[in-house]
Coordinates of N, CA and C in Angstrom, one line a residue:
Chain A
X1 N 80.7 -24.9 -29.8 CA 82.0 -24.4 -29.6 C 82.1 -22.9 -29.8
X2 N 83.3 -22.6 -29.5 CA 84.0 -21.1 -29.8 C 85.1 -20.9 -30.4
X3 N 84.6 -20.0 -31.8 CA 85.4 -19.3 -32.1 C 85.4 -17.9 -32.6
X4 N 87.0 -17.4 -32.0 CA 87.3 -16.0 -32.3 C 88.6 -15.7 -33.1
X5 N 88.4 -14.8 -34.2 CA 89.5 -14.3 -35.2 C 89.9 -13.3 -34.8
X6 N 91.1 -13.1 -35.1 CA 91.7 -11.7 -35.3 C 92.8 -12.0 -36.1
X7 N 93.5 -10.6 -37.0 CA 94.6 -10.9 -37.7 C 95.8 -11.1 -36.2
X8 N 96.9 -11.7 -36.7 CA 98.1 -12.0 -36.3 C 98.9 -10.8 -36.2
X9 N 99.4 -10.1 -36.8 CA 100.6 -9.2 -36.3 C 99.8 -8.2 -38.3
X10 N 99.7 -6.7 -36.9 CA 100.1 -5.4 -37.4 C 100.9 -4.7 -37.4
X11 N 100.9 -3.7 -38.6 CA 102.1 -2.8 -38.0 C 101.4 -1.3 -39.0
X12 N 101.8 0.0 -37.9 CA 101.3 1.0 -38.3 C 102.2 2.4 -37.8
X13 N 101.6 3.5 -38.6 CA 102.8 4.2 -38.1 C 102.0 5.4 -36.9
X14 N 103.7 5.7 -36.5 CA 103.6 6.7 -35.1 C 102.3 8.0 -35.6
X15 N 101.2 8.4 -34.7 CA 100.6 9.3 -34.8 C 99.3 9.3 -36.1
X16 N 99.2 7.8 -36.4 CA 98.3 7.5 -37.1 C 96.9 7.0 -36.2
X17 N 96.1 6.2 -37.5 CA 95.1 5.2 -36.8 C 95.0 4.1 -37.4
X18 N 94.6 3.1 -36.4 CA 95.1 2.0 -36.7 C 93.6 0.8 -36.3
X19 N 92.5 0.3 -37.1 CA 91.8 -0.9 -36.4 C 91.9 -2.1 -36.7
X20 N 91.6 -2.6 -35.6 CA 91.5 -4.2 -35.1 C 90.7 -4.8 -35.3
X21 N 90.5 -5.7 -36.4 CA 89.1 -6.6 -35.9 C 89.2 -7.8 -35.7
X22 N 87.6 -8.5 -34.7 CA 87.5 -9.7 -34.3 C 86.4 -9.3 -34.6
X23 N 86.3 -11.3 -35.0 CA 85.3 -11.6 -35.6 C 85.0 -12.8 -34.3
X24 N 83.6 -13.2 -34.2 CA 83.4 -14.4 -33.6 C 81.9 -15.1 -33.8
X25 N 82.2 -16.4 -33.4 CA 81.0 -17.6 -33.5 C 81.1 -18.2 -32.4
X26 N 79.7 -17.7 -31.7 CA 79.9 -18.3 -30.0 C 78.5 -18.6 -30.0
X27 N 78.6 -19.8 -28.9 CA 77.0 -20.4 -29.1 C 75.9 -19.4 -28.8
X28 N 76.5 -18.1 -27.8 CA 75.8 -17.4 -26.9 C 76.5 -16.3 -26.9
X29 N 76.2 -15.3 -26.4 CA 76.6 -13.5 -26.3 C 76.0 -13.1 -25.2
X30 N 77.0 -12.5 -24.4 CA 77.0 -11.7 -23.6 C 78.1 -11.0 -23.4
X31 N 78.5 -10.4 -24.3 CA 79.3 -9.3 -24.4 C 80.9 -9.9 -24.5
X32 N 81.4 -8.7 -25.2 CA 82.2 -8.4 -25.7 C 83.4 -8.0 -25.3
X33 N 84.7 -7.9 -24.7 CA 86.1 -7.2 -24.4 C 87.5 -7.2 -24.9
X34 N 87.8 -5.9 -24.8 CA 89.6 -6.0 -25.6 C 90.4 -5.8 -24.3
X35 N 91.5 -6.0 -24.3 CA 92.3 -6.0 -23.4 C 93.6 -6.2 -24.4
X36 N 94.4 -5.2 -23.4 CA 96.3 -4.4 -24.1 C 96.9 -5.8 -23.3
X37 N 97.6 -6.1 -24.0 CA 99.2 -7.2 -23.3 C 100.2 -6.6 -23.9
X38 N 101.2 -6.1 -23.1 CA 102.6 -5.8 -23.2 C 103.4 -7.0 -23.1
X39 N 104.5 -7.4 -24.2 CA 105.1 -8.2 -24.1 C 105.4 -9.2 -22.5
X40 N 105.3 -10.0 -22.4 CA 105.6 -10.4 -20.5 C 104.8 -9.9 -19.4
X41 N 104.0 -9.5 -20.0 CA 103.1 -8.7 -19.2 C 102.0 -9.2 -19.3
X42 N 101.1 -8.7 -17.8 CA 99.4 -9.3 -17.9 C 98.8 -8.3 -18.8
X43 N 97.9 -9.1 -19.1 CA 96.7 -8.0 -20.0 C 95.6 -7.1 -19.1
X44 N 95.6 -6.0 -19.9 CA 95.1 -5.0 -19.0 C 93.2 -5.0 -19.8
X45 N 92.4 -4.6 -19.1 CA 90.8 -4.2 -19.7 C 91.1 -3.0 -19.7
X46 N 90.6 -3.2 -21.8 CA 90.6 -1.8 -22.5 C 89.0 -1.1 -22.5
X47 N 88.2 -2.0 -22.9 CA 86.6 -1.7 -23.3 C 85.9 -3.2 -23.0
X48 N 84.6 -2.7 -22.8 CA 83.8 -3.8 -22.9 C 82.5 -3.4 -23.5
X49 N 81.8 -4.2 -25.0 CA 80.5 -3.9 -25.4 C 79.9 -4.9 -25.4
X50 N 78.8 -5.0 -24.8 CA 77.7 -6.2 -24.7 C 76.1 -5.3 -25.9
X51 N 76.1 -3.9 -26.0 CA 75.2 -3.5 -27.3 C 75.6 -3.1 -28.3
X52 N 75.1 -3.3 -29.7 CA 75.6 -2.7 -30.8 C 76.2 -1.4 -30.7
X53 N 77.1 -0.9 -31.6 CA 77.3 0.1 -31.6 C 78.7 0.7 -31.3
X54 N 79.3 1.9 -30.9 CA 80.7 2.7 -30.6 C 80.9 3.3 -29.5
X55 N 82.0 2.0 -28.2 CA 81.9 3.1 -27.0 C 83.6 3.8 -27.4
X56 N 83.2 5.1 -26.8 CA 84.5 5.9 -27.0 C 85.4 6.1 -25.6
X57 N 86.9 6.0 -25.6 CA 87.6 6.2 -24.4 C 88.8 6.9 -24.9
X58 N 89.1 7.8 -24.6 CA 90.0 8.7 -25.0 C 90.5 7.8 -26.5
X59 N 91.7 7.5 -26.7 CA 92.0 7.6 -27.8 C 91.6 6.3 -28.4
X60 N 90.8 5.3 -27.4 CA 90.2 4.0 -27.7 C 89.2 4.3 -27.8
X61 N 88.6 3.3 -29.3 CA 87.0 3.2 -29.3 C 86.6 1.6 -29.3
X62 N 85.4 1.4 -29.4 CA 85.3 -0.2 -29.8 C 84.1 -0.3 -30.1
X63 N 84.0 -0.9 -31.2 CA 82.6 -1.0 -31.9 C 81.9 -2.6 -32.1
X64 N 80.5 -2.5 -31.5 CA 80.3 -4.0 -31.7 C 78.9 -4.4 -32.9
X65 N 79.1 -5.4 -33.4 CA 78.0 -5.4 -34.8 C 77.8 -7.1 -34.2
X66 N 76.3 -7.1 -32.9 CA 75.9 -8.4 -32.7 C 75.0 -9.5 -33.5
X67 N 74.8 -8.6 -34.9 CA 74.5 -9.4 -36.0 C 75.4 -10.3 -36.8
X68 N 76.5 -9.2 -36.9 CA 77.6 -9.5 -38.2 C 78.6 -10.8 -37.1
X69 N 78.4 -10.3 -35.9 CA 79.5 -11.0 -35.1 C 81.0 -10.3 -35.4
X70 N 81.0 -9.1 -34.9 CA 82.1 -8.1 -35.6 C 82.1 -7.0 -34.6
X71 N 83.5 -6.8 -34.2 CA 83.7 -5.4 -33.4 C 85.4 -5.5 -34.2
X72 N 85.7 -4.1 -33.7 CA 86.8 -3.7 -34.1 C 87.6 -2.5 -32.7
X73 N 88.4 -2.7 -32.8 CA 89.4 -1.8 -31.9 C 89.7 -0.3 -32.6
X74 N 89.1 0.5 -32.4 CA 89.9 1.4 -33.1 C 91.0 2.9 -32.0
X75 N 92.3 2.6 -32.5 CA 93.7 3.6 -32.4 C 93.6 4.5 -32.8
X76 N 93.9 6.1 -31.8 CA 94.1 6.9 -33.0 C 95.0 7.7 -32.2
X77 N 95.9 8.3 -33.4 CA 97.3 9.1 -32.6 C 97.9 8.1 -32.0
X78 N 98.6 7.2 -32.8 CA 99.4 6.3 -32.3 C 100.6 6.7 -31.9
X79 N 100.8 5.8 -30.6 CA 102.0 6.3 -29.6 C 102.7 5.1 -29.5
X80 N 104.2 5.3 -29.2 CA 105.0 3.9 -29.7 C 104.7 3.3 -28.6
X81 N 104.2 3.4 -27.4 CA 103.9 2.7 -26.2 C 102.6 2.1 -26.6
X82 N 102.0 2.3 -28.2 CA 100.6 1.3 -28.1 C 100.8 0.1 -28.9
X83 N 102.5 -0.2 -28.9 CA 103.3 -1.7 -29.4 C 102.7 -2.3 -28.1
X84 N 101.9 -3.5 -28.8 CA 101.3 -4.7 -28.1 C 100.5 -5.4 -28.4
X85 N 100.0 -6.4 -27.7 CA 99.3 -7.4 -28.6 C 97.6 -7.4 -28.1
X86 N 97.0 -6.9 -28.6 CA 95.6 -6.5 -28.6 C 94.6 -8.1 -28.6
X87 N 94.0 -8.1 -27.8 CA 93.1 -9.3 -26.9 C 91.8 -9.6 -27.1
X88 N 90.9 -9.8 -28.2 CA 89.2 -9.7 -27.7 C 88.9 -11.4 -27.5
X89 N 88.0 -11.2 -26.4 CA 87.3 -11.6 -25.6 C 85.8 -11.9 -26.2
X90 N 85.1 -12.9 -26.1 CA 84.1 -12.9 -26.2 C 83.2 -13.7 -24.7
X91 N 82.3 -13.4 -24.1 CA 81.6 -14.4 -22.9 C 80.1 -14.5 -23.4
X92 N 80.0 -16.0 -23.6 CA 78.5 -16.9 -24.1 C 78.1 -16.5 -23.1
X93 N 76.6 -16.6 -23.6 CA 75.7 -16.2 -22.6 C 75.2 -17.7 -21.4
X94 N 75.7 -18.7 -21.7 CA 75.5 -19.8 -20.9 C 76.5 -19.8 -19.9
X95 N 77.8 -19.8 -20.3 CA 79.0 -20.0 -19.3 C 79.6 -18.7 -19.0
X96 N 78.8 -18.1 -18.4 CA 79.1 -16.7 -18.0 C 79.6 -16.1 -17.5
X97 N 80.6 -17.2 -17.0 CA 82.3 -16.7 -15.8 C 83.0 -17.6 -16.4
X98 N 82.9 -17.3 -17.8 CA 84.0 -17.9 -18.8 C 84.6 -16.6 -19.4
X99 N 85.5 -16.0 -19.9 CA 85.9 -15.2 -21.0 C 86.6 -16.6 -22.1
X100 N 86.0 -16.0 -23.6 CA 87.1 -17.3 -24.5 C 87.5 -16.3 -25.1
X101 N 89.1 -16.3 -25.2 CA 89.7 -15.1 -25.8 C 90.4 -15.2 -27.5
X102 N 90.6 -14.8 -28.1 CA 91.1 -14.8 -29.1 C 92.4 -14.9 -29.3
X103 N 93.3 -15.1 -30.3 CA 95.0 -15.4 -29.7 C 95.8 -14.0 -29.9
X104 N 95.0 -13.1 -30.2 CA 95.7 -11.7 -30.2 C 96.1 -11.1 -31.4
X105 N 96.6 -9.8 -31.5 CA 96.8 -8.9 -32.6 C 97.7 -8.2 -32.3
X106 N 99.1 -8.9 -32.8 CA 100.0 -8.1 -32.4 C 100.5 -7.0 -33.0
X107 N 100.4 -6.0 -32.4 CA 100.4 -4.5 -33.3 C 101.9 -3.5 -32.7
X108 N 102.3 -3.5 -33.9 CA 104.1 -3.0 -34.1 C 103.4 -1.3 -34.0
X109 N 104.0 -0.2 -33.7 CA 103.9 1.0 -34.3 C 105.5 1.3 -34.4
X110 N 105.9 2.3 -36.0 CA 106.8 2.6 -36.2 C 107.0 4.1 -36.2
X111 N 108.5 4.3 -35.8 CA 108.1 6.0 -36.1 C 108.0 6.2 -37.6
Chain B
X1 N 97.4 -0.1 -2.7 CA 97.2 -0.6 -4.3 C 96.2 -1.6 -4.4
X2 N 95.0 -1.9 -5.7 CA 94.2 -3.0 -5.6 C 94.9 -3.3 -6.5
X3 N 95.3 -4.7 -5.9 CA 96.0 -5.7 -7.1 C 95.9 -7.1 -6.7
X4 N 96.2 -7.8 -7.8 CA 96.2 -9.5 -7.8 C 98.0 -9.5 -7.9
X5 N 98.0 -10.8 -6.8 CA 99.4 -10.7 -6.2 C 99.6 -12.6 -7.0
X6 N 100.5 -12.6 -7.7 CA 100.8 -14.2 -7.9 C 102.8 -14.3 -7.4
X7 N 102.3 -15.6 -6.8 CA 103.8 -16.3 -6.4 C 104.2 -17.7 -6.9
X8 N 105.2 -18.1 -7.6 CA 106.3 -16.5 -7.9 C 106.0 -16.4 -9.2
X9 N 106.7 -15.4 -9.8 CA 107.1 -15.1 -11.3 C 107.8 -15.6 -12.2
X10 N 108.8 -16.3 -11.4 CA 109.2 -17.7 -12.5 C 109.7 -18.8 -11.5
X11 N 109.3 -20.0 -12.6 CA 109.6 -21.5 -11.8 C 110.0 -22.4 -12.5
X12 N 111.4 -22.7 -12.0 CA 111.7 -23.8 -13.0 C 111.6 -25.3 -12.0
X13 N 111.1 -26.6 -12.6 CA 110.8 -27.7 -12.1 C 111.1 -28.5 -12.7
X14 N 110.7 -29.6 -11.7 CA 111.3 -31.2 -12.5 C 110.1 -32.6 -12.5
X15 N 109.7 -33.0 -13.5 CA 108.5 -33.6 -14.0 C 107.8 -34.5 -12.3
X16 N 106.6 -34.0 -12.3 CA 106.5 -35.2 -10.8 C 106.8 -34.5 -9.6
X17 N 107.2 -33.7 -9.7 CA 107.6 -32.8 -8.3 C 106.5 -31.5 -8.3
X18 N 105.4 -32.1 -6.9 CA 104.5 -30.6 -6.7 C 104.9 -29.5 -6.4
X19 N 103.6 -28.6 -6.8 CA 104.1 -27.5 -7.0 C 102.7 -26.2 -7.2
X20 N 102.8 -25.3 -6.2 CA 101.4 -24.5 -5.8 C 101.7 -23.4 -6.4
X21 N 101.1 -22.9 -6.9 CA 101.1 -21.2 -7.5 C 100.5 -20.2 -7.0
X22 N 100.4 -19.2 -6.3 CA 99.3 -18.8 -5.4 C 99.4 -17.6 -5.9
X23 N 97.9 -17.2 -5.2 CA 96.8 -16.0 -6.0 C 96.4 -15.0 -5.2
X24 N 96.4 -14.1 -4.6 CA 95.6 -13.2 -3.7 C 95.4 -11.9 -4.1
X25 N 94.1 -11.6 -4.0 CA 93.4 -10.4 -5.0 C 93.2 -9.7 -3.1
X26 N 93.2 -8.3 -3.2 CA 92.7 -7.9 -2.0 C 91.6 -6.6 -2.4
X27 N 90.9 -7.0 -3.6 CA 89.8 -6.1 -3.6 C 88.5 -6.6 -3.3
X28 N 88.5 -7.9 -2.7 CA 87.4 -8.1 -2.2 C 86.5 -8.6 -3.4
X29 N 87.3 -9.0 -4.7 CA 86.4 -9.8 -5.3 C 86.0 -11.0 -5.3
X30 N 84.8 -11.0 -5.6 CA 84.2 -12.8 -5.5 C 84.6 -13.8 -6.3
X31 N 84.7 -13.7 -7.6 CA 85.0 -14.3 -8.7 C 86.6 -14.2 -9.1
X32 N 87.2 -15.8 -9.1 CA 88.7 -15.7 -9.5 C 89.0 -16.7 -10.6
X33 N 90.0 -17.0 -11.1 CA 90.2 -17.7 -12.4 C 91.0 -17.6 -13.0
X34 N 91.9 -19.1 -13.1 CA 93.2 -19.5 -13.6 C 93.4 -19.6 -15.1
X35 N 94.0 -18.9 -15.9 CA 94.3 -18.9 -17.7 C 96.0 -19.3 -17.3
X36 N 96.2 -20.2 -18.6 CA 96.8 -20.2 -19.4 C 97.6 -19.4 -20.7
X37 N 98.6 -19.3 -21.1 CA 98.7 -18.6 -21.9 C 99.8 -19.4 -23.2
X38 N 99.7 -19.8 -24.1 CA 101.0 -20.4 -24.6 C 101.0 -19.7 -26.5
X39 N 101.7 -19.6 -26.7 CA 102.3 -19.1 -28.3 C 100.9 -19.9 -29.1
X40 N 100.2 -19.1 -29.6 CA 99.7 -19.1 -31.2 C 98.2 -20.2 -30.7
X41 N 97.7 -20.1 -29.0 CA 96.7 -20.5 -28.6 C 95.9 -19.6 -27.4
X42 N 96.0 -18.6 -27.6 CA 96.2 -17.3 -26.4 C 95.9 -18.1 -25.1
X43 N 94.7 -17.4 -24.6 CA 94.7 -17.5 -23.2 C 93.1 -18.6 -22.9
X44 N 93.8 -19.5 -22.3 CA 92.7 -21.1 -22.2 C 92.4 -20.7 -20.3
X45 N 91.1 -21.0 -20.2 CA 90.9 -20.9 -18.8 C 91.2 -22.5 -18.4
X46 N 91.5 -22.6 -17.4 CA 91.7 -23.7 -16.2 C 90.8 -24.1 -15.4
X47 N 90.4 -22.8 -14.1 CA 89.1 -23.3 -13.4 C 89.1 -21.8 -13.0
X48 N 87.7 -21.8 -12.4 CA 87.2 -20.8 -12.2 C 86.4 -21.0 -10.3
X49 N 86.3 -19.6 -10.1 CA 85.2 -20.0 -8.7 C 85.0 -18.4 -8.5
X50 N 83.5 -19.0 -8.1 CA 82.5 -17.9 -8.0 C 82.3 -17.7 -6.6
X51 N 83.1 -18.1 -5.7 CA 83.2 -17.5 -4.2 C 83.3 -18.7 -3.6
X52 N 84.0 -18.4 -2.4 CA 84.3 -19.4 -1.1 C 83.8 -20.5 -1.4
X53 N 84.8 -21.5 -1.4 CA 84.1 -22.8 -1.5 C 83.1 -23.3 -2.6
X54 N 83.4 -22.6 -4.0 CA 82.8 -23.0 -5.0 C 83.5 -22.5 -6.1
X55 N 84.1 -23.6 -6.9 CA 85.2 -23.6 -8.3 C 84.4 -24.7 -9.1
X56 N 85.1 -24.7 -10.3 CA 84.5 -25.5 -11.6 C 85.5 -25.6 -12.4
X57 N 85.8 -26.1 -13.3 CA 86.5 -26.4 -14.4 C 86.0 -25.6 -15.6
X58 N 87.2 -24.9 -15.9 CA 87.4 -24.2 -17.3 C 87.2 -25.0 -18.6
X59 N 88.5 -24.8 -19.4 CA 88.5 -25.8 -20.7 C 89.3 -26.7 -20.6
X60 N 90.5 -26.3 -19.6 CA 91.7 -27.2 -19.8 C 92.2 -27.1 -18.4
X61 N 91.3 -28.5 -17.8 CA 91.2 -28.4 -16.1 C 92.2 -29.6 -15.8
X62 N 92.5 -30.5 -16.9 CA 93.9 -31.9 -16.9 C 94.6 -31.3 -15.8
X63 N 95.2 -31.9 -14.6 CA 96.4 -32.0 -14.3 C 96.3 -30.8 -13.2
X64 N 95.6 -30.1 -13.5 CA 95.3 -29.0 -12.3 C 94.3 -29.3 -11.1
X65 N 94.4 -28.6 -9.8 CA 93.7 -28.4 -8.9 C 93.6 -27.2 -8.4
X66 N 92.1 -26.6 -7.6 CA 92.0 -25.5 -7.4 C 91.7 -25.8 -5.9
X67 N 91.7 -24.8 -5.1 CA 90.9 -24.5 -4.0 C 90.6 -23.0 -3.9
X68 N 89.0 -22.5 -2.7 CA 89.2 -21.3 -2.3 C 88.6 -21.3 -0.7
X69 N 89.2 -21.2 -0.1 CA 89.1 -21.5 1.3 C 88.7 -20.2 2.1
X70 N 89.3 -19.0 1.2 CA 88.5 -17.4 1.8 C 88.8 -17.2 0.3
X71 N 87.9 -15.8 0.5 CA 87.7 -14.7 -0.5 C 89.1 -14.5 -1.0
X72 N 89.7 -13.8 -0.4 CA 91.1 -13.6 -1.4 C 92.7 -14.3 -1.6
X73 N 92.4 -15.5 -1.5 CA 92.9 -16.6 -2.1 C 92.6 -17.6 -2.9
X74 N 93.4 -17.6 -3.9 CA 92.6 -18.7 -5.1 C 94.3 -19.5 -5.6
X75 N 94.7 -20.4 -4.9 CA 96.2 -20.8 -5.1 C 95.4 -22.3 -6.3
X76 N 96.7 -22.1 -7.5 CA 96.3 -23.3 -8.5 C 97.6 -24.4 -8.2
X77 N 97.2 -25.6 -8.0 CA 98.1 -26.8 -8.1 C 98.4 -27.6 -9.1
X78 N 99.7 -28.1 -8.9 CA 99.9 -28.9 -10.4 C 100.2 -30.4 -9.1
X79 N 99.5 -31.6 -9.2 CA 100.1 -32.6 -7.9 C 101.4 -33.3 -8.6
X80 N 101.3 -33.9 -10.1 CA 102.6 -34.3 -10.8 C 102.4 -33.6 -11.9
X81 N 103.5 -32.5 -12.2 CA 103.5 -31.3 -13.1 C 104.4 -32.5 -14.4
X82 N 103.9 -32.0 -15.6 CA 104.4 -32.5 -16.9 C 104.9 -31.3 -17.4
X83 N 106.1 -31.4 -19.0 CA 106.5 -31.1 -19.8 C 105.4 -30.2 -20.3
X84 N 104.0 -31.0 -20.7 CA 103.0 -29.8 -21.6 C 102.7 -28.7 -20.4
X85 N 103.2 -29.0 -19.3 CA 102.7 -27.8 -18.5 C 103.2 -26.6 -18.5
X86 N 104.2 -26.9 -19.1 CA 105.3 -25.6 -19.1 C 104.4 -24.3 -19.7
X87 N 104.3 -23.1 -19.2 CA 103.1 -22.4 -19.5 C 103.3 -20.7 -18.9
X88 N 102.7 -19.8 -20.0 CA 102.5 -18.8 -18.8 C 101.3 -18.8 -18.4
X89 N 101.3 -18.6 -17.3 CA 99.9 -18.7 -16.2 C 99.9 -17.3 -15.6
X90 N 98.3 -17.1 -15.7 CA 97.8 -15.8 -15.1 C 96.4 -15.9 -14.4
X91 N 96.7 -15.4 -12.9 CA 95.3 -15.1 -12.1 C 94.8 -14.4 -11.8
X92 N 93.5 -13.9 -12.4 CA 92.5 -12.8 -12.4 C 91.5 -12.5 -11.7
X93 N 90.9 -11.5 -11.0 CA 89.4 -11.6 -10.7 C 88.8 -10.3 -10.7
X94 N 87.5 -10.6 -10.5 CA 86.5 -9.9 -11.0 C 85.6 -9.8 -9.5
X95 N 84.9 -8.3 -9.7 CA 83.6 -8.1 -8.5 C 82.8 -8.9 -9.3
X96 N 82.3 -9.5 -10.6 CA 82.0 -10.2 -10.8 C 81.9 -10.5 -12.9
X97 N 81.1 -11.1 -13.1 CA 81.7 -11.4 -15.0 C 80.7 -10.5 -15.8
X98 N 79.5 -9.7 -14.9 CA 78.6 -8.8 -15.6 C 78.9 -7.9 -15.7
X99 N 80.0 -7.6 -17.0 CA 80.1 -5.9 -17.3 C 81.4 -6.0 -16.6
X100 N 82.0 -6.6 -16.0 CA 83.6 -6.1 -15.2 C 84.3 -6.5 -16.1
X101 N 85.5 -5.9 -16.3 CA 86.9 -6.5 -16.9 C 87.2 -7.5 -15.4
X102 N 88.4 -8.6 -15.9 CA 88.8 -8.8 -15.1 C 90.2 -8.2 -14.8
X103 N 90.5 -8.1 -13.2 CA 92.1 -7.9 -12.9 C 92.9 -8.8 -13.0
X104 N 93.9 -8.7 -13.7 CA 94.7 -9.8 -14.1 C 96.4 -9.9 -13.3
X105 N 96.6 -10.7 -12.5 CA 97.7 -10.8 -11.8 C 99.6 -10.8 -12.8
X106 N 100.8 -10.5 -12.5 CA 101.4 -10.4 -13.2 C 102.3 -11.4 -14.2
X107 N 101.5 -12.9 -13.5 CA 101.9 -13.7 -14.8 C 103.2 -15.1 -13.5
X108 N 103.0 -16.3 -13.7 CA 104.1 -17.1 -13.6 C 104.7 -18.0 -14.5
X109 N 105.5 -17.5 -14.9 CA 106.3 -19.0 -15.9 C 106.7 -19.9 -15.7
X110 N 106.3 -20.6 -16.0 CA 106.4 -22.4 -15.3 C 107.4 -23.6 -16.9
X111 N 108.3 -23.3 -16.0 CA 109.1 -24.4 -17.0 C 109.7 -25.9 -16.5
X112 N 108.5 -26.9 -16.9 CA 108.8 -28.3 -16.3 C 109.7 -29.2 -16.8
X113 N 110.7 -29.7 -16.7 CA 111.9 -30.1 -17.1 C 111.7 -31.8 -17.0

């Protein structure tokens, strides 16, 4: 089976930084993704890592540890428009037009 | 615009009475795939299909039907919709699941009465 963690509800302030972690146990690996959901809204693709390590995208990074079973979201210069509920994704390497997602990290920013 | 188009955005129903949800991506991707979404279990797949005339079952394929008859339609069916169906539902796809995010359509709410 599959399982993915993340905390439940963040909250952090305007123009700070802010990380996310997921943790998971999947029979298989092939890679890794986060994805933004705005309340009522579809989820959008933020990053995807399938090798260890830190990809950078402007004020998003995402780091993956395919030992530890550990990536993290990391925010910086938080903007009140990055209120939402943050997504990782994990895809086994067997069922490989599966994503099994995690139930999200819902992240408040205050001024 | 490349987008995934779903119809409609909300639906309200009555138990037993069919009911199609339809999908059309016009980027010409191959791979499409129906999620679920409900409070405090995020997003469960349904069924999936990796091109024309070939779908499979997700995790939670109960109660649903798929077809893909061309490339950019992937419409999900309920034949007698239930109460646990009540759900937000979202249709996605991909040029394919190596290394793509998928595109994710804007969501239908389905409340079965």
């Amino acid at each position: 089976g599959q399982n993915i963690d993340q905390p439940t509800e963040m909250t952090a302030t305007e123009g700070a930084i802010v990380q996310i972690n997921c943790t998971y146990q999947t029979s298989g690996f092939n890679g890794l993704f986060w994805y933004q959901q705005h309340a009522g809204e579809a989820p959008t693709f933020l990053s995807y890592n399938v090798l260890d390590g830190l990809e950078e995208k402007g004020r998003f990074s995402s780091f993956l540890s395919r030992s530890k079973g550990y990536s993290y979201l990391l925010l910086k210069e938080l903007q009140m428009k990055d209120s939402a509920s943050y997504l990782c994704a994990v895809r086994p390497r067997e069922r490989a037009n599966n994503l099994f997602f995690g139930t999200g990290t819902r992240l408040t920013v205050i001024p | 615009e490349a987008q995934v188009t779903q119809n409609p955005r909300y639906l309200i129903t009555v138990t037993g009475k069919k009911l199609t949800v339809t999908c059309s991506q016009n980027m010409n991707h191959e791979y499409m795939s129906w999620y679920r979404q409900d409070p405090g279990l995020g997003l469960r797949q349904i069924y999936y299909s990796m091109n024309v005339e070939v779908t499979d079952k997700g995790d939670v394929p109960e109660g649903y039907k798929v077809s893909r008859k061309e490339k950019r339609n992937f419409p999900l069916i309920l034949e007698s919709p239930s109460p646990n169906q009540t759900s937000l539902y979202f249709c996605a796809s991909s040029l394919s699941t190596y290394g793509y995010g998928y595109t994710f359509g804007s969501g239908t709410r389905l409340t079965v009465v």
